[in-house]
Amino acid sequence: MSIPANALSDEECLHYAPIEPAAAAELTRRLTAQSIDPRAEQDELQESMRRIESEAEELADELSDLQDSVEDACMWIKRAMDPEDQSMTINQFMQKALDCLE
């Protein structure tokens, strides 16, 4: 390790402890001295997990909305290609499809 283990942040100590003996020793020292609060670390991780799960739900909702828009655009394009559907001009059908995608 290029820097002394005691110069590592708590997060870095937790990260490097499994692979670097000096970091593991420093982590043990900090835990013994109670300078690291494992409960606080757990609370921070749980909060991060909640935030990530919330972001994932928002992204899933966005994806669902995009899929719906693409399906609607495809429907308008199919109608434009249908020679029997004369309810609008091809340009009007294509504009409807573009509106779905914007």
C-alpha positions as a Python dict, from the first residue, in 0.01 Angstrom:
ca = {
    (1, 'M'): (0, 0, 0),
    (2, 'S'): (147, 334, -99),
    (3, 'I'): (-3, 540, 184),
    (4, 'P'): (-2, 457, 555),
    (5, 'A'): (-312, 274, 671),
    (6, 'N'): (-375, 534, 941),
    (7, 'A'): (-417, 796, 665),
    (8, 'L'): (-710, 604, 513),
    (9, 'S'): (-1064, 726, 565),
    (10, 'D'): (-1302, 494, 748),
    (11, 'E'): (-1464, 403, 417),
    (12, 'E'): (-1126, 325, 259),
    (13, 'C'): (-1031, 112, 560),
    (14, 'L'): (-1351, -89, 520),
    (15, 'H'): (-1283, -129, 150),
    (16, 'Y'): (-917, -230, 173),
    (17, 'A'): (-931, -439, 493),
    (18, 'P'): (-1009, -768, 315),
    (19, 'I'): (-710, -734, 83),
    (20, 'E'): (-453, -532, 280),
    (21, 'P'): (-331, -648, 623),
    (22, 'A'): (-230, -295, 728),
    (23, 'A'): (-580, -167, 650),
    (24, 'A'): (-732, -461, 840),
    (25, 'A'): (-514, -382, 1141),
    (26, 'E'): (-609, -14, 1123),
    (27, 'L'): (-977, -104, 1095),
    (28, 'T'): (-946, -331, 1399),
    (29, 'R'): (-771, -52, 1591),
    (30, 'R'): (-1044, 198, 1501),
    (31, 'L'): (-1322, -43, 1592),
    (32, 'T'): (-1154, -123, 1924),
    (33, 'A'): (-1104, 246, 1997),
    (34, 'Q'): (-1466, 299, 1891),
    (35, 'S'): (-1365, 573, 1649),
    (36, 'I'): (-1576, 393, 1389),
    (37, 'D'): (-1940, 341, 1473),
    (38, 'P'): (-2050, 27, 1284),
    (39, 'R'): (-2414, 115, 1348),
    (40, 'A'): (-2369, 456, 1183),
    (41, 'E'): (-2201, 288, 886),
    (42, 'Q'): (-2494, 46, 862),
    (43, 'D'): (-2745, 331, 880),
    (44, 'E'): (-2561, 518, 604),
    (45, 'L'): (-2557, 206, 386),
    (46, 'Q'): (-2927, 146, 445),
    (47, 'E'): (-3004, 506, 351),
    (48, 'S'): (-2796, 466, 36),
    (49, 'M'): (-2986, 148, -48),
    (50, 'R'): (-3321, 324, -2),
    (51, 'R'): (-3205, 608, -227),
    (52, 'I'): (-3081, 366, -494),
    (53, 'E'): (-3405, 165, -478),
    (54, 'S'): (-3607, 486, -515),
    (55, 'E'): (-3397, 592, -814),
    (56, 'A'): (-3441, 245, -966),
    (57, 'E'): (-3819, 273, -928),
    (58, 'E'): (-3816, 617, -1093),
    (59, 'L'): (-3607, 481, -1381),
    (60, 'A'): (-3841, 184, -1419),
    (61, 'D'): (-4136, 423, -1439),
    (62, 'E'): (-3953, 633, -1700),
    (63, 'L'): (-3874, 321, -1900),
    (64, 'S'): (-4237, 213, -1889),
    (65, 'D'): (-4346, 557, -2011),
    (66, 'L'): (-4093, 541, -2295),
    (67, 'Q'): (-4212, 195, -2394),
    (68, 'D'): (-4571, 320, -2403),
    (69, 'S'): (-4467, 614, -2622),
    (70, 'V'): (-4282, 385, -2862),
    (71, 'E'): (-4583, 153, -2886),
    (72, 'D'): (-4808, 449, -2963),
    (73, 'A'): (-4565, 575, -3228),
    (74, 'C'): (-4554, 229, -3387),
    (75, 'M'): (-4933, 223, -3400),
    (76, 'W'): (-4938, 556, -3588),
    (77, 'I'): (-4671, 436, -3829),
    (78, 'K'): (-4862, 114, -3896),
    (79, 'R'): (-5175, 315, -3963),
    (80, 'A'): (-4979, 537, -4205),
    (81, 'M'): (-4868, 224, -4392),
    (82, 'D'): (-5221, 81, -4408),
    (83, 'P'): (-5365, 169, -4750),
    (84, 'E'): (-5719, 123, -4619),
    (85, 'D'): (-5680, 385, -4343),
    (86, 'Q'): (-5746, 713, -4519),
    (87, 'S'): (-5853, 905, -4207),
    (88, 'M'): (-5540, 1123, -4226),
    (89, 'T'): (-5257, 1192, -4466),
    (90, 'I'): (-4928, 1004, -4428),
    (91, 'N'): (-4766, 1324, -4306),
    (92, 'Q'): (-5033, 1362, -4037),
    (93, 'F'): (-4981, 1002, -3925),
    (94, 'M'): (-4605, 1058, -3914),
    (95, 'Q'): (-4650, 1380, -3714),
    (96, 'K'): (-4859, 1188, -3461),
    (97, 'A'): (-4581, 927, -3436),
    (98, 'L'): (-4318, 1198, -3387),
    (99, 'D'): (-4532, 1366, -3122),
    (100, 'C'): (-4536, 1037, -2929),
    (101, 'L'): (-4156, 1018, -2935),
    (102, 'E'): (-4086, 1379, -2833),
}
